mmCIF file of C-alpha atoms and ligand atoms in Angstrom:
data_model
loop_
_atom_site.group_PDB
_atom_site.id
_atom_site.type_symbol
_atom_site.label_atom_id
_atom_site.label_comp_id
_atom_site.label_asym_id
_atom_site.label_seq_id
_atom_site.Cartn_x
_atom_site.Cartn_y
_atom_site.Cartn_z
ATOM 1 C CA MET A 118 -1.875 -12.460 9.582
ATOM 2 C CA ALA A 119 0.707 -10.011 10.848
ATOM 3 C CA SER A 120 2.702 -10.993 13.911
ATOM 4 C CA PRO A 121 1.656 -9.306 17.173
ATOM 5 C CA ASP A 122 5.064 -7.601 17.485
ATOM 6 C CA GLN A 123 4.682 -5.839 14.141
ATOM 7 C CA PRO A 124 5.433 -2.122 14.601
ATOM 8 C CA ASP A 125 2.256 -0.092 14.972
ATOM 9 C CA ARG A 126 3.489 2.273 12.193
ATOM 10 C CA ALA A 127 2.550 5.282 14.322
ATOM 11 C CA ALA A 128 5.076 7.536 12.549
ATOM 12 C CA TRP A 129 3.396 6.728 9.249
ATOM 13 C CA LEU A 130 -0.263 6.675 10.330
ATOM 14 C CA GLN A 131 -0.166 9.660 12.706
ATOM 15 C CA GLY A 132 2.757 11.665 11.361
ATOM 16 C CA PRO A 133 6.381 12.312 12.313
ATOM 17 C CA SER A 134 5.656 13.530 15.861
ATOM 18 C CA ALA A 135 4.545 9.969 16.762
ATOM 19 C CA GLN A 136 7.015 7.160 17.404
ATOM 20 C CA CYS A 137 6.556 3.578 16.206
ATOM 21 C CA ASN A 138 6.093 0.970 18.896
ATOM 22 C CA PRO A 139 8.052 -1.242 18.788
ATOM 23 C CA ARG A 140 10.645 0.554 16.663
ATOM 24 C CA PRO A 141 11.131 -1.264 13.310
ATOM 25 C CA GLN A 142 14.182 -3.528 13.471
ATOM 26 C CA LYS A 143 17.117 -2.297 11.422
ATOM 27 C CA GLN A 144 17.845 -4.774 8.580
ATOM 28 C CA ASP A 145 21.246 -5.336 6.903
ATOM 29 C CA ASN A 146 19.839 -4.745 3.462
ATOM 30 C CA PRO A 147 16.262 -3.574 4.051
ATOM 31 C CA TRP A 148 13.700 -4.306 1.366
ATOM 32 C CA ARG A 149 12.309 -1.210 -0.290
ATOM 33 C CA LEU A 150 9.433 -2.060 -2.596
ATOM 34 C CA ILE A 151 6.423 -0.473 -4.255
ATOM 35 C CA LEU A 152 3.282 -2.604 -4.590
ATOM 36 C CA LEU A 153 1.348 -1.667 -7.720
ATOM 37 C CA GLY A 154 -1.952 -2.960 -9.118
ATOM 38 C CA PRO A 155 -5.628 -2.001 -9.382
ATOM 39 C CA PRO A 156 -7.678 -1.361 -6.241
ATOM 40 C CA GLY A 157 -8.908 -4.648 -4.807
ATOM 41 C CA VAL A 158 -6.130 -6.778 -6.260
ATOM 42 C CA GLY A 159 -4.955 -7.529 -2.711
ATOM 43 C CA LYS A 160 -1.961 -5.216 -2.196
ATOM 44 C CA GLY A 161 -2.834 -4.559 1.461
ATOM 45 C CA THR A 162 -3.124 -8.267 2.239
ATOM 46 C CA GLN A 163 0.124 -8.983 0.409
ATOM 47 C CA ALA A 164 1.869 -6.165 2.258
ATOM 48 C CA GLU A 165 0.916 -7.767 5.573
ATOM 49 C CA LEU A 166 2.096 -11.219 4.481
ATOM 50 C CA LEU A 167 5.273 -9.815 2.939
ATOM 51 C CA HIS A 168 5.993 -7.950 6.161
ATOM 52 C CA GLN A 169 6.193 -11.278 8.001
ATOM 53 C CA GLN A 170 8.859 -12.553 5.600
ATOM 54 C CA LEU A 171 10.758 -9.419 4.623
ATOM 55 C CA HIS A 172 10.170 -7.371 7.825
ATOM 56 C CA ALA A 173 9.696 -4.109 5.937
ATOM 57 C CA CYS A 174 6.777 -1.913 7.102
ATOM 58 C CA HIS A 175 3.489 -1.700 5.231
ATOM 59 C CA LEU A 176 3.106 1.972 4.313
ATOM 60 C CA SER A 177 -0.311 2.660 2.800
ATOM 61 C CA THR A 178 -1.359 6.210 1.872
ATOM 62 C CA GLY A 179 -5.019 5.127 1.979
ATOM 63 C CA ASP A 180 -4.491 4.063 5.634
ATOM 64 C CA VAL A 181 -3.129 7.532 6.458
ATOM 65 C CA PHE A 182 -6.258 9.182 5.019
ATOM 66 C CA ARG A 183 -8.552 6.705 6.781
ATOM 67 C CA ALA A 184 -6.725 7.304 10.088
ATOM 68 C CA ALA A 185 -7.251 11.063 9.605
ATOM 69 C CA GLY A 186 -10.937 10.400 8.826
ATOM 70 C CA GLY A 187 -11.316 8.819 12.275
ATOM 71 C CA ARG A 188 -10.164 12.015 14.017
ATOM 72 C CA HIS A 189 -12.326 14.869 15.252
ATOM 73 C CA GLU A 190 -13.346 17.370 12.510
ATOM 74 C CA CYS A 191 -11.631 20.299 14.235
ATOM 75 C CA ASP A 192 -8.288 18.424 14.343
ATOM 76 C CA LEU A 193 -8.209 18.227 10.535
ATOM 77 C CA SER A 194 -6.445 20.731 8.268
ATOM 78 C CA PRO A 195 -8.485 22.105 5.327
ATOM 79 C CA ALA A 196 -6.245 20.067 2.966
ATOM 80 C CA ILE A 197 -7.018 16.804 4.760
ATOM 81 C CA LYS A 198 -10.750 17.618 4.894
ATOM 82 C CA ALA A 199 -10.693 18.155 1.118
ATOM 83 C CA ALA A 200 -8.702 14.921 0.671
ATOM 84 C CA LEU A 201 -11.335 12.937 2.576
ATOM 85 C CA GLU A 202 -14.061 14.262 0.278
ATOM 86 C CA TYR A 203 -12.157 13.038 -2.810
ATOM 87 C CA MET A 204 -11.618 9.709 -1.120
ATOM 88 C CA ARG A 205 -15.281 9.155 -0.208
ATOM 89 C CA ARG A 206 -16.217 9.613 -3.853
ATOM 90 C CA GLY A 207 -13.530 7.147 -4.944
ATOM 91 C CA ASP A 208 -11.549 9.904 -6.723
ATOM 92 C CA LEU A 209 -7.818 10.353 -6.357
ATOM 93 C CA VAL A 210 -6.661 12.961 -3.858
ATOM 94 C CA PRO A 211 -4.757 15.809 -5.631
ATOM 95 C CA ASP A 212 -1.012 15.215 -6.032
ATOM 96 C CA SER A 213 -0.061 18.306 -4.013
ATOM 97 C CA ILE A 214 -1.897 17.061 -0.887
ATOM 98 C CA VAL A 215 -0.499 13.530 -1.244
ATOM 99 C CA TRP A 216 3.041 14.782 -1.742
ATOM 100 C CA GLU A 217 2.867 17.075 1.287
ATOM 101 C CA MET A 218 1.815 14.074 3.358
ATOM 102 C CA ILE A 219 4.684 11.968 1.995
ATOM 103 C CA LEU A 220 7.249 14.697 2.662
ATOM 104 C CA GLU A 221 6.070 14.905 6.262
ATOM 105 C CA ARG A 222 6.684 11.167 6.539
ATOM 106 C CA SER A 223 9.950 10.989 4.614
ATOM 107 C CA GLY A 224 11.601 9.546 7.755
ATOM 108 C CA CYS A 225 9.663 6.332 7.059
ATOM 109 C CA LEU A 226 11.332 6.093 3.629
ATOM 110 C CA ARG A 227 14.757 6.293 5.291
ATOM 111 C CA CYS A 228 13.836 3.838 8.057
ATOM 112 C CA GLY A 229 16.375 1.017 8.509
ATOM 113 C CA GLY A 230 13.525 -1.514 8.480
ATOM 114 C CA GLY A 231 12.691 -0.807 4.817
ATOM 115 C CA PHE A 232 9.248 -0.204 3.320
ATOM 116 C CA LEU A 233 6.422 -1.723 1.281
ATOM 117 C CA LEU A 234 4.652 1.216 -0.314
ATOM 118 C CA ASP A 235 0.979 0.469 -1.012
ATOM 119 C CA GLY A 236 -1.253 2.931 -2.886
ATOM 120 C CA PHE A 237 1.590 5.338 -3.569
ATOM 121 C CA PRO A 238 2.698 6.461 -6.098
ATOM 122 C CA ARG A 239 -0.564 6.530 -8.028
ATOM 123 C CA THR A 240 0.150 9.105 -10.766
ATOM 124 C CA LEU A 241 3.164 9.783 -12.968
ATOM 125 C CA LYS A 242 3.714 13.064 -11.122
ATOM 126 C CA GLN A 243 3.873 11.242 -7.771
ATOM 127 C CA ALA A 244 6.227 8.636 -9.264
ATOM 128 C CA GLU A 245 8.584 11.339 -10.586
ATOM 129 C CA SER A 246 8.579 13.162 -7.243
ATOM 130 C CA LEU A 247 9.294 9.935 -5.376
ATOM 131 C CA ARG A 248 12.085 9.043 -7.764
ATOM 132 C CA HIS A 249 13.827 12.394 -7.178
ATOM 133 C CA GLN A 250 13.311 12.203 -3.436
ATOM 134 C CA LEU A 251 14.834 8.701 -3.205
ATOM 135 C CA GLU A 252 17.731 9.653 -5.485
ATOM 136 C CA ASN A 253 18.487 12.786 -3.479
ATOM 137 C CA GLN A 254 18.563 10.771 -0.293
ATOM 138 C CA GLY A 255 20.622 7.897 -1.750
ATOM 139 C CA ILE A 256 17.832 5.377 -1.122
ATOM 140 C CA THR A 257 17.642 2.372 -3.468
ATOM 141 C CA LEU A 258 14.300 1.032 -4.607
ATOM 142 C CA HIS A 259 14.623 -2.729 -5.160
ATOM 143 C CA ALA A 260 11.550 -3.477 -7.246
ATOM 144 C CA VAL A 261 8.006 -2.496 -8.143
ATOM 145 C CA VAL A 262 5.742 -5.506 -7.748
ATOM 146 C CA ASN A 263 2.827 -5.238 -10.170
ATOM 147 C CA TYR A 264 -0.097 -7.482 -9.167
ATOM 148 C CA GLU A 265 -2.305 -8.574 -12.069
ATOM 149 C CA LEU A 266 -5.885 -9.911 -11.933
ATOM 150 C CA PRO A 267 -8.826 -9.952 -14.419
ATOM 151 C CA ILE A 268 -11.514 -7.317 -13.756
ATOM 152 C CA ASN A 269 -14.271 -9.675 -12.459
ATOM 153 C CA GLY A 270 -11.869 -11.016 -9.812
ATOM 154 C CA ILE A 271 -11.157 -7.436 -8.728
ATOM 155 C CA VAL A 272 -14.816 -6.460 -8.300
ATOM 156 C CA GLN A 273 -15.445 -9.637 -6.278
ATOM 157 C CA ARG A 274 -12.493 -8.936 -3.982
ATOM 158 C CA LEU A 275 -13.448 -5.302 -3.376
ATOM 159 C CA GLY A 276 -17.100 -6.077 -2.607
ATOM 160 C CA GLY A 277 -16.196 -8.707 0.027
ATOM 161 C CA ARG A 278 -13.383 -6.774 1.669
ATOM 162 C CA ARG A 279 -13.617 -5.893 5.363
ATOM 163 C CA THR A 280 -11.077 -3.720 7.191
ATOM 164 C CA CYS A 281 -10.218 -3.466 10.895
ATOM 165 C CA LYS A 282 -11.152 -0.046 12.312
ATOM 166 C CA LYS A 283 -8.295 -0.181 14.777
ATOM 167 C CA CYS A 284 -5.198 -1.744 13.166
ATOM 168 C CA LYS A 285 -6.316 -1.584 9.470
ATOM 169 C CA ALA A 286 -5.766 -5.326 8.859
ATOM 170 C CA VAL A 287 -7.661 -6.518 5.785
ATOM 171 C CA PHE A 288 -10.033 -9.527 5.589
ATOM 172 C CA HIS A 289 -12.443 -10.926 3.017
ATOM 173 C CA VAL A 290 -15.850 -12.415 3.785
ATOM 174 C CA THR A 291 -15.098 -15.613 1.839
ATOM 175 C CA GLU A 292 -11.405 -15.648 0.832
ATOM 176 C CA ARG A 293 -9.893 -14.531 4.126
ATOM 177 C CA PRO A 294 -12.603 -14.609 6.800
ATOM 178 C CA PRO A 295 -11.728 -13.616 10.388
ATOM 179 C CA LYS A 296 -11.703 -16.408 13.008
ATOM 180 C CA ILE A 297 -14.558 -14.667 14.878
ATOM 181 C CA ALA A 298 -17.197 -13.010 12.672
ATOM 182 C CA HIS A 299 -16.828 -9.202 12.370
ATOM 183 C CA LEU A 300 -13.741 -9.081 14.646
ATOM 184 C CA CYS A 301 -10.095 -8.617 13.732
ATOM 185 C CA ASP A 302 -7.867 -11.684 14.393
ATOM 186 C CA ARG A 303 -4.980 -9.465 15.393
ATOM 187 C CA CYS A 304 -6.465 -6.875 17.762
ATOM 188 C CA GLU A 305 -10.180 -7.791 18.036
ATOM 189 C CA GLY A 306 -11.106 -4.403 16.549
ATOM 190 C CA ALA A 307 -14.441 -4.155 14.701
ATOM 191 C CA LEU A 308 -14.377 -4.966 10.985
ATOM 192 C CA TYR A 309 -16.212 -2.629 8.617
ATOM 193 C CA GLN A 310 -16.793 -2.079 4.912
ATOM 194 C CA ARG A 311 -14.971 0.993 3.642
ATOM 195 C CA ASP A 312 -17.181 3.730 2.121
ATOM 196 C CA ASP A 313 -15.165 3.512 -1.069
ATOM 197 C CA ASP A 314 -15.736 -0.270 -1.352
ATOM 198 C CA ARG A 315 -19.407 0.385 -2.190
ATOM 199 C CA PRO A 316 -20.344 -0.386 -5.848
ATOM 200 C CA GLU A 317 -20.678 3.273 -7.014
ATOM 201 C CA SER A 318 -17.223 4.196 -5.654
ATOM 202 C CA ILE A 319 -15.611 0.985 -6.964
ATOM 203 C CA LYS A 320 -16.460 2.066 -10.521
ATOM 204 C CA VAL A 321 -14.893 5.518 -10.060
ATOM 205 C CA ARG A 322 -11.764 3.971 -8.524
ATOM 206 C CA LEU A 323 -11.277 1.523 -11.380
ATOM 207 C CA VAL A 324 -11.580 4.333 -13.945
ATOM 208 C CA ALA A 325 -9.080 6.456 -11.954
ATOM 209 C CA TYR A 326 -6.705 3.476 -11.883
ATOM 210 C CA GLU A 327 -6.863 2.953 -15.657
ATOM 211 C CA GLU A 328 -6.368 6.638 -16.441
ATOM 212 C CA LYS A 329 -3.850 7.712 -13.828
ATOM 213 C CA THR A 330 -2.087 4.702 -12.308
ATOM 214 C CA ALA A 331 -1.800 2.097 -15.091
ATOM 215 C CA PRO A 332 0.768 4.296 -16.959
ATOM 216 C CA LEU A 333 3.157 3.672 -14.027
ATOM 217 C CA ILE A 334 3.600 0.109 -15.283
ATOM 218 C CA GLU A 335 5.512 1.389 -18.330
ATOM 219 C CA PHE A 336 7.328 4.004 -16.237
ATOM 220 C CA TYR A 337 8.785 1.358 -13.925
ATOM 221 C CA ARG A 338 9.328 -1.168 -16.723
ATOM 222 C CA GLU A 339 11.578 1.367 -18.442
ATOM 223 C CA LEU A 340 13.505 1.845 -15.204
ATOM 224 C CA GLY A 341 14.048 -1.937 -15.075
ATOM 225 C CA LEU A 342 12.204 -2.199 -11.747
ATOM 226 C CA LEU A 343 8.956 -3.911 -12.756
ATOM 227 C CA LEU A 344 8.161 -7.388 -11.475
ATOM 228 C CA SER A 345 4.743 -8.622 -12.655
ATOM 229 C CA ILE A 346 3.027 -11.213 -10.456
ATOM 230 C CA SER A 347 -0.285 -12.992 -10.960
ATOM 231 C CA ALA A 348 -2.671 -12.154 -8.087
ATOM 232 C CA ALA A 349 -4.817 -15.249 -8.711
ATOM 233 C CA GLY A 350 -5.147 -17.813 -5.927
ATOM 234 C CA ARG A 351 -4.931 -17.780 -2.149
ATOM 235 C CA PRO A 352 -3.114 -14.879 -0.456
ATOM 236 C CA GLU A 353 -0.374 -17.204 0.891
ATOM 237 C CA GLU A 354 0.251 -18.608 -2.617
ATOM 238 C CA ILE A 355 0.522 -15.121 -4.090
ATOM 239 C CA CYS A 356 2.922 -14.103 -1.332
ATOM 240 C CA ALA A 357 5.121 -17.177 -1.923
ATOM 241 C CA ARG A 358 5.156 -16.344 -5.660
ATOM 242 C CA THR A 359 6.187 -12.777 -4.859
ATOM 243 C CA VAL A 360 9.005 -13.727 -2.503
ATOM 244 C CA ALA A 361 10.335 -16.313 -4.980
ATOM 245 C CA ALA A 362 10.343 -13.711 -7.782
ATOM 246 C CA LEU A 363 12.065 -11.142 -5.557
ATOM 247 C CA GLU A 364 14.744 -13.646 -4.519
ATOM 248 C CA ALA A 365 15.297 -14.698 -8.151
ATOM 249 C CA ARG A 366 15.637 -11.059 -9.128
ATOM 250 C CA LYS A 367 18.138 -10.448 -6.334
ATOM 251 C CA THR A 368 20.227 -13.415 -7.488
ATOM 252 C CA LYS A 369 20.070 -12.259 -11.114
ATOM 253 C CA SER A 370 21.211 -8.737 -10.254
ATOM 254 C CA ALA A 371 24.038 -10.147 -8.130
ATOM 255 C CA PHE A 372 25.221 -11.947 -11.300
ATOM 256 C CA GLY A 373 25.036 -9.032 -13.668
ATOM 257 C CA GLY A 374 21.427 -7.811 -13.578
ATOM 258 C CA ALA A 375 18.876 -9.000 -16.137
ATOM 259 C CA ARG A 376 15.786 -6.766 -16.322
ATOM 260 C CA SER A 377 12.326 -8.120 -15.555
ATOM 261 C CA GLY A 378 8.797 -7.133 -16.576
HETATM 262 P P1 AMP B 941 -6.396 2.776 -1.062
HETATM 263 O O1 AMP B 941 -6.597 2.328 0.339
HETATM 264 O O2 AMP B 941 -4.966 2.713 -1.493
HETATM 265 O O3 AMP B 941 -7.329 2.106 -2.023
HETATM 266 O O4 AMP B 941 -6.766 4.334 -1.084
HETATM 267 C C1 AMP B 941 -8.073 4.773 -0.751
HETATM 268 C C2 AMP B 941 -8.300 6.156 -1.336
HETATM 269 O O5 AMP B 941 -7.359 7.095 -0.781
HETATM 270 C C3 AMP B 941 -8.101 6.264 -2.849
HETATM 271 O O6 AMP B 941 -9.251 5.855 -3.563
HETATM 272 C C4 AMP B 941 -7.824 7.758 -2.984
HETATM 273 O O7 AMP B 941 -9.002 8.512 -2.844
HETATM 274 C C5 AMP B 941 -6.960 8.040 -1.763
HETATM 275 N N1 AMP B 941 -5.522 7.828 -2.051
HETATM 276 C C6 AMP B 941 -4.695 6.954 -1.430
HETATM 277 N N2 AMP B 941 -3.449 7.050 -1.913
HETATM 278 C C7 AMP B 941 -3.484 7.991 -2.870
HETATM 279 C C8 AMP B 941 -2.504 8.522 -3.765
HETATM 280 N N3 AMP B 941 -1.234 8.082 -3.756
HETATM 281 N N4 AMP B 941 -2.896 9.482 -4.643
HETATM 282 C C9 AMP B 941 -4.159 9.931 -4.655
HETATM 283 N N5 AMP B 941 -5.138 9.467 -3.861
HETATM 284 C C10 AMP B 941 -4.813 8.502 -2.960
#
């Protein structure tokens, strides 16, 4: 579980007029990673565990939409209202709305603490836009971690997932239960089942993943950034596997850079 002094990611969740508390600590060589993989594979859980080891912030686009969904109707722009409708159905939000949201938060991409992008990019168009944006700003992406899991494991994980209303921490009824039933270990917020974790939305999300997001695997493989990791096992085991692969990759590139996939 994330440490209590983890930044609250206010600048990401609420937008650039908010300030993170505490401010993310500047790292010498901050990790900048994308976490890829089908919905339910455990990217959010991994992002929290990876944060504890790598200190980069967990930046989830889904969390931004959910945070907006918790606000009063009249505080929402028409674009965000439309986005929430797509999300409830399990469909992808249109690229233009997602990109506008990312541009507003581009300060988080430049943050000296680094980032763990989760749920973005999700289409080739988003990946191209992100690539140009990072290049223009001289920001280096270290790797794209692609979590892999057979389909029945994914459906089981999604159905049992519970999310904290307040801090967005992710639990699972059997694999990662909270210490006190229905309450978040970190902030004691209420745990709930996301609308889009219901069976009818899960199906739509998996189809959207296959059609729109899976092609990113080849995109990042060709750029030499892909690092495929098995998402089987306990969250801590998967995290250890990820960190070991990232360290091995760092060592390899320091000695002349072999490409992974
Ligand atoms: P997630 O929490 O990443 O599973 O995202 C939840 C929902 O938010 C998705 O099913 C989409 O409706 C929407 N969403 C989040 N990120 C994106 C994105 N990068 N592109 C399009 N839709 C997104």
